[in-house]
PDB file of C-alpha atoms in Angstrom:
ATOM      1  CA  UNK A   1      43.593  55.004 131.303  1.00 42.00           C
ATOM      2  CA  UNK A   2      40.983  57.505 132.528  1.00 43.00           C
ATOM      3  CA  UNK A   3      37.384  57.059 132.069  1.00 50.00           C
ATOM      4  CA  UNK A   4      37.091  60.536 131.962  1.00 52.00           C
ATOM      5  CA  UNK A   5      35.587  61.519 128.015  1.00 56.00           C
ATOM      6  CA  UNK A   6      37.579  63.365 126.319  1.00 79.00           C
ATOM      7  CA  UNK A   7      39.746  63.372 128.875  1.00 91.00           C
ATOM      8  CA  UNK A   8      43.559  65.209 128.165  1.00 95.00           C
ATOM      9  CA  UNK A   9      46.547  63.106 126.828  1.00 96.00           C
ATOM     10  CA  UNK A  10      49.817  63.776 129.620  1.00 97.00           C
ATOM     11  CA  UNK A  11      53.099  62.377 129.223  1.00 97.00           C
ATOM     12  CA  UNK A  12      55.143  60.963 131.885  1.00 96.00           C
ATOM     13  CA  UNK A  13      58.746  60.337 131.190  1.00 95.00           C
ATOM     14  CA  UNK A  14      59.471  58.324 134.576  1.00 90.00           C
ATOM     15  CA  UNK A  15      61.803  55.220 134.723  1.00 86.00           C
ATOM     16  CA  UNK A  16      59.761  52.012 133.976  1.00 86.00           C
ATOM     17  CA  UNK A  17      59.309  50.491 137.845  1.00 85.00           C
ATOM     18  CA  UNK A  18      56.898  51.726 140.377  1.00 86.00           C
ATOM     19  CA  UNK A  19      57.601  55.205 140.016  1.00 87.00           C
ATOM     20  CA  UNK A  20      55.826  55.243 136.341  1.00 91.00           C
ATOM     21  CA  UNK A  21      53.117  52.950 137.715  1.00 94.00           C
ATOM     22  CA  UNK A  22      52.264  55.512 140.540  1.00 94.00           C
ATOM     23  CA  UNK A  23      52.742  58.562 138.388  1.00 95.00           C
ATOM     24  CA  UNK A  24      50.374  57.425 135.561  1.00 96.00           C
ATOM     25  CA  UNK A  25      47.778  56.230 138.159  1.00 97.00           C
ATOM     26  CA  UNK A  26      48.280  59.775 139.918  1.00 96.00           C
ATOM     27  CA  UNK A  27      47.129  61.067 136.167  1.00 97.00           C
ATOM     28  CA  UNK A  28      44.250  59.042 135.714  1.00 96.00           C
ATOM     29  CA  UNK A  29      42.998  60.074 139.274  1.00 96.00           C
ATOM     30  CA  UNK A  30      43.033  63.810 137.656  1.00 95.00           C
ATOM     31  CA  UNK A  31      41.358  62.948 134.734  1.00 95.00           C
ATOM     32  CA  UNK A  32      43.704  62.437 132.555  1.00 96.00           C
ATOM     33  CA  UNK A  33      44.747  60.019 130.196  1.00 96.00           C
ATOM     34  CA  UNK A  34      48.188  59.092 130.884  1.00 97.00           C
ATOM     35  CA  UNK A  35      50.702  58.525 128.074  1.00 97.00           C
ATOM     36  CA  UNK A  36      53.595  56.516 129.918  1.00 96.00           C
ATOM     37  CA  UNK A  37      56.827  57.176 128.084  1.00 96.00           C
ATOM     38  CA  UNK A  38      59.992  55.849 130.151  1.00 94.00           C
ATOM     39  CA  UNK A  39      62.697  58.289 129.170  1.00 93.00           C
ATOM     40  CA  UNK A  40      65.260  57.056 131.986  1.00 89.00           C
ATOM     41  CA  UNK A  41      66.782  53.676 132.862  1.00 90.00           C
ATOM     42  CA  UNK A  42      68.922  53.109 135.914  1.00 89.00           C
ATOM     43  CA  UNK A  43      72.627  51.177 135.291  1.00 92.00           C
ATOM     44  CA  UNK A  44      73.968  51.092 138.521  1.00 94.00           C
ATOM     45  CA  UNK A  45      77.728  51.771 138.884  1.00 95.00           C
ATOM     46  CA  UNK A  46      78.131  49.590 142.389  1.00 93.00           C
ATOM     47  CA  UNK A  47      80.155  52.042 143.570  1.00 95.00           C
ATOM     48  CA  UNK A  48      78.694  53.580 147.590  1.00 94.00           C
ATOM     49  CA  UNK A  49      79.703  57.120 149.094  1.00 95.00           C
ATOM     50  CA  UNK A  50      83.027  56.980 150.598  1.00 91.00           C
ATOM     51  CA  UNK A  51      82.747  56.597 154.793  1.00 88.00           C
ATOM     52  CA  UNK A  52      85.300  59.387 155.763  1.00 92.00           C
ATOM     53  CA  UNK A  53      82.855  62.120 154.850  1.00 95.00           C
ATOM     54  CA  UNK A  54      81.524  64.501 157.562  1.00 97.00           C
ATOM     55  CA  UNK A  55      78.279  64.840 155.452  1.00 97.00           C
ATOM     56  CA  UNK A  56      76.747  62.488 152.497  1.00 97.00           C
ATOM     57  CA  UNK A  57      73.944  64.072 150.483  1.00 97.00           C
ATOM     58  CA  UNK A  58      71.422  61.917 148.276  1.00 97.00           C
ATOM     59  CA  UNK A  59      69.351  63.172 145.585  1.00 94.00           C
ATOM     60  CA  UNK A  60      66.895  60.969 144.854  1.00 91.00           C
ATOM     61  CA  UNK A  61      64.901  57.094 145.773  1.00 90.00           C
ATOM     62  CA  UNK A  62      67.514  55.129 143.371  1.00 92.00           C
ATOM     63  CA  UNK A  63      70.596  56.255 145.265  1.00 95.00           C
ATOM     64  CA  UNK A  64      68.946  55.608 148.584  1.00 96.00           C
ATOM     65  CA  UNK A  65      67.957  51.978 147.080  1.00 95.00           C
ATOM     66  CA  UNK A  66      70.993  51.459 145.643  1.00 96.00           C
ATOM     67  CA  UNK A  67      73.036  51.883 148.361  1.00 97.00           C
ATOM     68  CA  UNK A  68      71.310  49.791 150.458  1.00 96.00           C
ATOM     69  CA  UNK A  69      71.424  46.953 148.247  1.00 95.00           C
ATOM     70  CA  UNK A  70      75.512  47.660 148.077  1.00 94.00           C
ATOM     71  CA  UNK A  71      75.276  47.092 152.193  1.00 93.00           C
ATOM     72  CA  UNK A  72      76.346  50.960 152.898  1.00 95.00           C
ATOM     73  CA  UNK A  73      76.239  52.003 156.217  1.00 92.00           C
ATOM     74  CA  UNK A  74      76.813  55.814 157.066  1.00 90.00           C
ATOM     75  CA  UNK A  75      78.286  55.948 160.547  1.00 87.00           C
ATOM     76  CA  UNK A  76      78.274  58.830 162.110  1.00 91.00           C
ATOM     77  CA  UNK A  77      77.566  60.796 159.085  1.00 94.00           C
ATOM     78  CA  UNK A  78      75.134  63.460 158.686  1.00 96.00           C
ATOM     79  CA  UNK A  79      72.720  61.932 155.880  1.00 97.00           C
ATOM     80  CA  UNK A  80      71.183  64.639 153.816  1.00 97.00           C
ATOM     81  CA  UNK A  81      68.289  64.346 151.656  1.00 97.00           C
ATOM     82  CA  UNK A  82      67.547  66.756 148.766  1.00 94.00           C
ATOM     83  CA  UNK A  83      63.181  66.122 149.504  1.00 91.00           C
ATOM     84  CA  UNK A  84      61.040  64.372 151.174  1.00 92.00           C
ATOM     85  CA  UNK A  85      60.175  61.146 148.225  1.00 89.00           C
ATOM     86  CA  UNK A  86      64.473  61.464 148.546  1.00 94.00           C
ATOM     87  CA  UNK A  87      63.988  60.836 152.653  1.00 96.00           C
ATOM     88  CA  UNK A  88      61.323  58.681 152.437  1.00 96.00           C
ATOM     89  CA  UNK A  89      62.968  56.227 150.056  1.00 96.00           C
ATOM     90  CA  UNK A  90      66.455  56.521 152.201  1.00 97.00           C
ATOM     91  CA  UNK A  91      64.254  55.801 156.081  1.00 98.00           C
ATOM     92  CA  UNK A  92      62.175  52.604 154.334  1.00 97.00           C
ATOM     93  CA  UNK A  93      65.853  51.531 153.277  1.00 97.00           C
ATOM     94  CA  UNK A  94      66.194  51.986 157.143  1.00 96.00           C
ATOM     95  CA  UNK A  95      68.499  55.150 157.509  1.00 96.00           C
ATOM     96  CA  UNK A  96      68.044  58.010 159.816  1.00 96.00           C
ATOM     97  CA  UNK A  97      67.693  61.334 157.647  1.00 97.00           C
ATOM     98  CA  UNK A  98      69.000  64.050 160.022  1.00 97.00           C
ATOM     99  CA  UNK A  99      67.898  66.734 157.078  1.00 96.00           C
ATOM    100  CA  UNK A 100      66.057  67.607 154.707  1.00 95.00           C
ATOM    101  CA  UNK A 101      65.775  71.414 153.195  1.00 94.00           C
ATOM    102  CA  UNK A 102      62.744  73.515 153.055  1.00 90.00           C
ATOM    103  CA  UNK A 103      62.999  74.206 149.171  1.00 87.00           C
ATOM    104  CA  UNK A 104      63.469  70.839 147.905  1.00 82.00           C
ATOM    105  CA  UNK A 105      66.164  71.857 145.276  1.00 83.00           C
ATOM    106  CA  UNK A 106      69.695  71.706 144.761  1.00 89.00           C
ATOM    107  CA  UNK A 107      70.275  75.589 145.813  1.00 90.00           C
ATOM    108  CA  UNK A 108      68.201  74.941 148.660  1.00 92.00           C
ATOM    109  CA  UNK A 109      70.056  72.335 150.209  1.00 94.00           C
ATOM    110  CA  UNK A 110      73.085  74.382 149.543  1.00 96.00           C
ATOM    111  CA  UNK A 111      71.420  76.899 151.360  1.00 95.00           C
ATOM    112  CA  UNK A 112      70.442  74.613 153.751  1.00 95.00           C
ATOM    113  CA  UNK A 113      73.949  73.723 155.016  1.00 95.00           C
ATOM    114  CA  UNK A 114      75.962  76.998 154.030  1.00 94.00           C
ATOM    115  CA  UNK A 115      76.534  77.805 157.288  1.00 94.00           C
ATOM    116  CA  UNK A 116      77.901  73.944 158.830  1.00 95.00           C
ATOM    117  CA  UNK A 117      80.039  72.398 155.670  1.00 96.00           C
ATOM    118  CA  UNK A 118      83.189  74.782 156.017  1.00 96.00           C
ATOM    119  CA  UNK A 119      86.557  72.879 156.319  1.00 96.00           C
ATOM    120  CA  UNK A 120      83.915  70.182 156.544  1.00 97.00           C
ATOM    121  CA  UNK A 121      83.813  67.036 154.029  1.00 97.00           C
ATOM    122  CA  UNK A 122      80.601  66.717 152.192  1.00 97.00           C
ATOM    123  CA  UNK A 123      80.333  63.555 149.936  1.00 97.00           C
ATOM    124  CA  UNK A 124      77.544  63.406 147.225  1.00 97.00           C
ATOM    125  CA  UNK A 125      76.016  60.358 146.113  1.00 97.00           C
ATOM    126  CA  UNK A 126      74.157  60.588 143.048  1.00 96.00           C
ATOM    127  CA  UNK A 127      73.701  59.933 139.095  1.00 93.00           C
ATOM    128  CA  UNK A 128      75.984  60.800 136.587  1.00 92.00           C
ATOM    129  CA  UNK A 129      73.867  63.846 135.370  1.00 85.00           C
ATOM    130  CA  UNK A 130      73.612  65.981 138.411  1.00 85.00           C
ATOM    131  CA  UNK A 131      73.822  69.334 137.879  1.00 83.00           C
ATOM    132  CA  UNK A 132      77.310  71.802 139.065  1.00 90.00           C
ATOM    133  CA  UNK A 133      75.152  73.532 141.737  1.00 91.00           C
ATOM    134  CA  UNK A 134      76.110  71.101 144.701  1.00 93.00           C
ATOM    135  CA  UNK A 135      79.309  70.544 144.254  1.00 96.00           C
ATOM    136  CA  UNK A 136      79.864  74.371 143.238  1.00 96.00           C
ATOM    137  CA  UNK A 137      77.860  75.812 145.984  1.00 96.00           C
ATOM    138  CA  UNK A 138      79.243  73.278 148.748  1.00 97.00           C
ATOM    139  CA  UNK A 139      82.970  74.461 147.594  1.00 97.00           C
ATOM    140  CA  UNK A 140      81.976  78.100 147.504  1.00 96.00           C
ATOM    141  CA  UNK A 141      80.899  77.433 150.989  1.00 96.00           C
ATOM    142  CA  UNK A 142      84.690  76.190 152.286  1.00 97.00           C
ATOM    143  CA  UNK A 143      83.754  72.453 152.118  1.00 97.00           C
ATOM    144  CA  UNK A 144      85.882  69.754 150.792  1.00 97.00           C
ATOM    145  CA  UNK A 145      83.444  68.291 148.034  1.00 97.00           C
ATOM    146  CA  UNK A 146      83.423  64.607 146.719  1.00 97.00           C
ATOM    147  CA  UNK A 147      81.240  63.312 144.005  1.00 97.00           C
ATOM    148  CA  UNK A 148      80.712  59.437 143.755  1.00 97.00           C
ATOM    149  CA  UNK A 149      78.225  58.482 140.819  1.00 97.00           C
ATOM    150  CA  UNK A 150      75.602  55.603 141.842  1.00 97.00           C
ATOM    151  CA  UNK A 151      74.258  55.337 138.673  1.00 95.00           C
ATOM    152  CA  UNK A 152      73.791  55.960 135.263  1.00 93.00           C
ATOM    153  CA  UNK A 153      71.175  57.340 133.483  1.00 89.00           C
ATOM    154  CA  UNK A 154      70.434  56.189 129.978  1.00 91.00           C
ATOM    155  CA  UNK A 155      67.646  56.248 127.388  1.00 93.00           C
ATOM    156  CA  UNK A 156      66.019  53.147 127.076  1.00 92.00           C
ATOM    157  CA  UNK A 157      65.531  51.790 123.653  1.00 88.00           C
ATOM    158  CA  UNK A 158      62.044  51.699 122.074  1.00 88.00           C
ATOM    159  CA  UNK A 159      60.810  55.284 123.883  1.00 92.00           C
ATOM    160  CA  UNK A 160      59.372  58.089 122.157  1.00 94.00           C
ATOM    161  CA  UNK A 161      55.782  57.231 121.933  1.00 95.00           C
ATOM    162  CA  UNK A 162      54.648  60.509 123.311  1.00 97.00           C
ATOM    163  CA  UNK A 163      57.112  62.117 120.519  1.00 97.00           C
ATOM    164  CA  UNK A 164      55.233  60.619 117.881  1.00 96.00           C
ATOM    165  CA  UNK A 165      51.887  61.634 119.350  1.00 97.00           C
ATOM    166  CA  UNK A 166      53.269  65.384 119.538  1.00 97.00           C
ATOM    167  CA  UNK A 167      54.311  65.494 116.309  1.00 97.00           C
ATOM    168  CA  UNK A 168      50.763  64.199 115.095  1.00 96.00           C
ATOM    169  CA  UNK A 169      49.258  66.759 117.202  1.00 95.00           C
ATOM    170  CA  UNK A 170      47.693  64.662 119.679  1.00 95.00           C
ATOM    171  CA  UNK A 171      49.769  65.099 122.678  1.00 96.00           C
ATOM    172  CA  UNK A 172      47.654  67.890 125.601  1.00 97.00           C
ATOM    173  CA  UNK A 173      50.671  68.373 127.987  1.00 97.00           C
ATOM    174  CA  UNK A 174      53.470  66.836 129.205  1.00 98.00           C
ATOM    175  CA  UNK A 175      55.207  66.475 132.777  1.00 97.00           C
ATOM    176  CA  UNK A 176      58.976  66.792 132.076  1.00 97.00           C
ATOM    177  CA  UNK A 177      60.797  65.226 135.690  1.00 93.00           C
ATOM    178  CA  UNK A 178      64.234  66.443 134.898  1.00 90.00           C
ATOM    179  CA  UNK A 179      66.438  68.225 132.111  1.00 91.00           C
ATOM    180  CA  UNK A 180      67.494  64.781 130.734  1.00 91.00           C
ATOM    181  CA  UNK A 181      63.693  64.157 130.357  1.00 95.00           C
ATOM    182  CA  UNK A 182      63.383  66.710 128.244  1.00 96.00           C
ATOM    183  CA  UNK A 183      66.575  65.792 125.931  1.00 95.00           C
ATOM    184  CA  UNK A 184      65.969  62.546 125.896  1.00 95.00           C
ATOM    185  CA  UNK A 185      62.399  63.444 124.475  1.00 97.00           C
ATOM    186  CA  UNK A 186      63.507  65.213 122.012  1.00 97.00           C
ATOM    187  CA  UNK A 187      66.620  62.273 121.466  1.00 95.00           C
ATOM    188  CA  UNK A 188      63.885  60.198 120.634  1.00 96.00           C
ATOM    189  CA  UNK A 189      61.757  62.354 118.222  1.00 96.00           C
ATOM    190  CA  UNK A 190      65.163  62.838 116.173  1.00 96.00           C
ATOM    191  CA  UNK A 191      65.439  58.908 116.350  1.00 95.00           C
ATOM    192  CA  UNK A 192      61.844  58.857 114.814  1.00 95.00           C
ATOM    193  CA  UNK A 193      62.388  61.603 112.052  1.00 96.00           C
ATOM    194  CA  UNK A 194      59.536  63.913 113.828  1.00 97.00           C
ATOM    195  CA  UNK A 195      62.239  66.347 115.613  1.00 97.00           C
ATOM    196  CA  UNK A 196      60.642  69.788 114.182  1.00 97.00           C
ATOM    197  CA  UNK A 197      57.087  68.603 114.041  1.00 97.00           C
ATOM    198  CA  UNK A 198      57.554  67.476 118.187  1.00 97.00           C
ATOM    199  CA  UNK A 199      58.501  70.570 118.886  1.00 97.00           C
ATOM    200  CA  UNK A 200      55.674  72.213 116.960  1.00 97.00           C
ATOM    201  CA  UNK A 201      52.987  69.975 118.659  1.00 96.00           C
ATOM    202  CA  UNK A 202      54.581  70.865 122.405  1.00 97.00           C
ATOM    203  CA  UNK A 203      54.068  74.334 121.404  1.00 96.00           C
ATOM    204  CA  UNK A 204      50.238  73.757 121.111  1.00 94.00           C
ATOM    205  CA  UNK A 205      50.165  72.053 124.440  1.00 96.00           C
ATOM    206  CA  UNK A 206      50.949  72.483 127.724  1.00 97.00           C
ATOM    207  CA  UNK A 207      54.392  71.951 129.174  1.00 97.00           C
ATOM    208  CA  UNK A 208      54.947  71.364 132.503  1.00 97.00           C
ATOM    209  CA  UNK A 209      58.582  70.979 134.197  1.00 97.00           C
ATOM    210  CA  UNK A 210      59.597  69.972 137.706  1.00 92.00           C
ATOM    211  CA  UNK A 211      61.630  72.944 138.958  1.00 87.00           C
ATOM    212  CA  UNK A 212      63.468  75.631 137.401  1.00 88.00           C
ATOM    213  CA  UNK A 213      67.155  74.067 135.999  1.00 87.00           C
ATOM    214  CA  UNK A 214      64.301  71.945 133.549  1.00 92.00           C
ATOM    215  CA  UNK A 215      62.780  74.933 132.941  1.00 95.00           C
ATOM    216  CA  UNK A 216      66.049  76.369 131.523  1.00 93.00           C
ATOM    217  CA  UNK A 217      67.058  73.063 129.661  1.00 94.00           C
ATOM    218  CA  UNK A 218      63.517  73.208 128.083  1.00 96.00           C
ATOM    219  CA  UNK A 219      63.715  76.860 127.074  1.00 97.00           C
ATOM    220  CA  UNK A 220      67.296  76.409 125.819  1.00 96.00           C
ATOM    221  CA  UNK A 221      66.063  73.832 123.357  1.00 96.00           C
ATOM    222  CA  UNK A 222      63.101  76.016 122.181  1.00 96.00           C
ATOM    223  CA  UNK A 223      60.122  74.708 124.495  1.00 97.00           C
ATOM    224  CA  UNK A 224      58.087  77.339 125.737  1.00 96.00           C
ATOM    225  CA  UNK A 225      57.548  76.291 129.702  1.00 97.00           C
ATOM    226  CA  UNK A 226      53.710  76.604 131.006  1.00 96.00           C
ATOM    227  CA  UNK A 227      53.671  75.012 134.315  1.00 97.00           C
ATOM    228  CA  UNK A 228      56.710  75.318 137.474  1.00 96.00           C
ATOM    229  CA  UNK A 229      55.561  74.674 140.596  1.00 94.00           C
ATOM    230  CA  UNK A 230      56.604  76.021 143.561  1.00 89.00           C
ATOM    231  CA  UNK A 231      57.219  72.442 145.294  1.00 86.00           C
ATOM    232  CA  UNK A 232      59.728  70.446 143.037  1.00 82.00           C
ATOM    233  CA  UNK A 233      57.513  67.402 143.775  1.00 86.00           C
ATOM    234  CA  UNK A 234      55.661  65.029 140.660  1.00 92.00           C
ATOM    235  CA  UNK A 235      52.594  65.169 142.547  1.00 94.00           C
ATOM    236  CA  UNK A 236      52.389  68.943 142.697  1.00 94.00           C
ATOM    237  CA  UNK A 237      53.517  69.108 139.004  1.00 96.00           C
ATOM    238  CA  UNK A 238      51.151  66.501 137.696  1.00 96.00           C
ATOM    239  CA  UNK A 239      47.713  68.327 139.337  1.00 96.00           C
ATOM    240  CA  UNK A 240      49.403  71.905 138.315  1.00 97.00           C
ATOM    241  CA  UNK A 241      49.945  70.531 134.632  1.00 97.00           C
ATOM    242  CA  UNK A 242      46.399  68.460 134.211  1.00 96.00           C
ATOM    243  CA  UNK A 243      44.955  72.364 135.645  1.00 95.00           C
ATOM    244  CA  UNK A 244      46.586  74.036 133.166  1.00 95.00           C
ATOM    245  CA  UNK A 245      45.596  72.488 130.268  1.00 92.00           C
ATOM    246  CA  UNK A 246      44.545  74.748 127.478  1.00 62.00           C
ATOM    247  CA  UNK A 247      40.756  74.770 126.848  1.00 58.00           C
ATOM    248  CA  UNK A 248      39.960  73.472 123.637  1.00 52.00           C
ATOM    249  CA  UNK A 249      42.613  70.907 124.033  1.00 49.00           C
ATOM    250  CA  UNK A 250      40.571  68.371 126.048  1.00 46.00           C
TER     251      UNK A 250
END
């Protein structure tokens, strides 16, 4: 917690390992108090990207860890990595990363590779809640796309403290990581019975999202959006979010 007085309540919907650890300290370190809500858990599938690909693209640090714990080796694949926590994670796990796009998005990775992946075979390791832009953009591009799901991601049971804390008005902001963040936030107010009143309290505070597609999700469930910064990145979105909280909220 921060030591900070009246310091602003953030939520941070991160699965429960390292990842929420390091985010909530990252809050604290802004002056925040930190409201730790795991909204994600991780099954794995055990299934690894198939080897006859010409490129395999990873979207985040569980599929690179994942698939080093399966044993996968790429070859002479072309290992793409949608940012640079997604790189990081995949070189520690010991594989090269030959790229890595300058907007650190799905489109941009597209973008990234528009030009290479026709007649090409482009495999893409991921969770079973990506979104259609890869695989759409990669085919509208001439490649031969392949999806191979790593893991599952699930709601873990007993979240929705920050819910509860919106709906009693005593929520400041919140740091939504990805569109199933946001529904399984609002999943878990239903489960509580404080749907509507949630919603009311994120209206009074500030909402911050990771990148545009959560941006959408949020608005298409009625949550206005404060905060998008320009790199899709937690760190950027956690000091943009505690910045933008709404004076008279702290």
């Amino acid at each position: 917690m921060s030591d900070t007085p009246n310091a602003p309540t953030v939520a941070v919907f991160r699965p429960d390992d390292e990842r929420l650890e390091s985010a909530a300290a990252l809050l604290s370190e802004l002056g925040a108090e930190p409201v730790p809500d795991p909204m994600l858990a991780v099954e794995a599938t055990g299934a690894v990207p198939r080897t006859d690909a010409d490129y395999v693209v990873f979207t985040s640090k569980t599929g690179a860890e994942l698939v080093s714990e399966a044993g996968w080796e790429p070859g002479d694949q072309t290992v793409c990595a949608i940012g640079p926590a997604t790189a990081d994670a995949l070189r520690a796990e010991g594989y090269a990363v030959d790229l890595v796009p300058e907007e650190f998005t799905s489109s941009g990775l597209v973008a990234a590779l528009d030009d290479r992946v026709a007649g090409a075979r482009v495999e893409v390791a991921r969770s079973d809640h990506g979104s259609a832009v890869l695989l759409d953009g990669f085919e509208d591009a001439g490649a031969y796309v392949h999806e191979t799901i790593l893991y599952r991601l699930v709601r873990p049971n007993g979240s929705g403290e920050s819910a509860a804390l919106a709906a009693e008005g005593d929520l400041d902001a919140v740091c939504f990581t990805s569109s199933l963040t946001v529904d399984h936030f609002l999943e878990a107010a239903a489960d509580r019975g404080v749907r509507d009143a949630a919603l009311e309290g994120l209206a009074d505070a500030t909402v911050g999202v990771i990148g545009e597609p959560t941006a959408e999700t949020a608005a298409e469930r009625g949550i206005d959006v404060d905060v998008v910064p320009e790199e899709a990145t937690f760190d950027a979105l956690a000091r943009e979010t505690v910045a933008a909280v709404r004076p008279g909220r702290e």
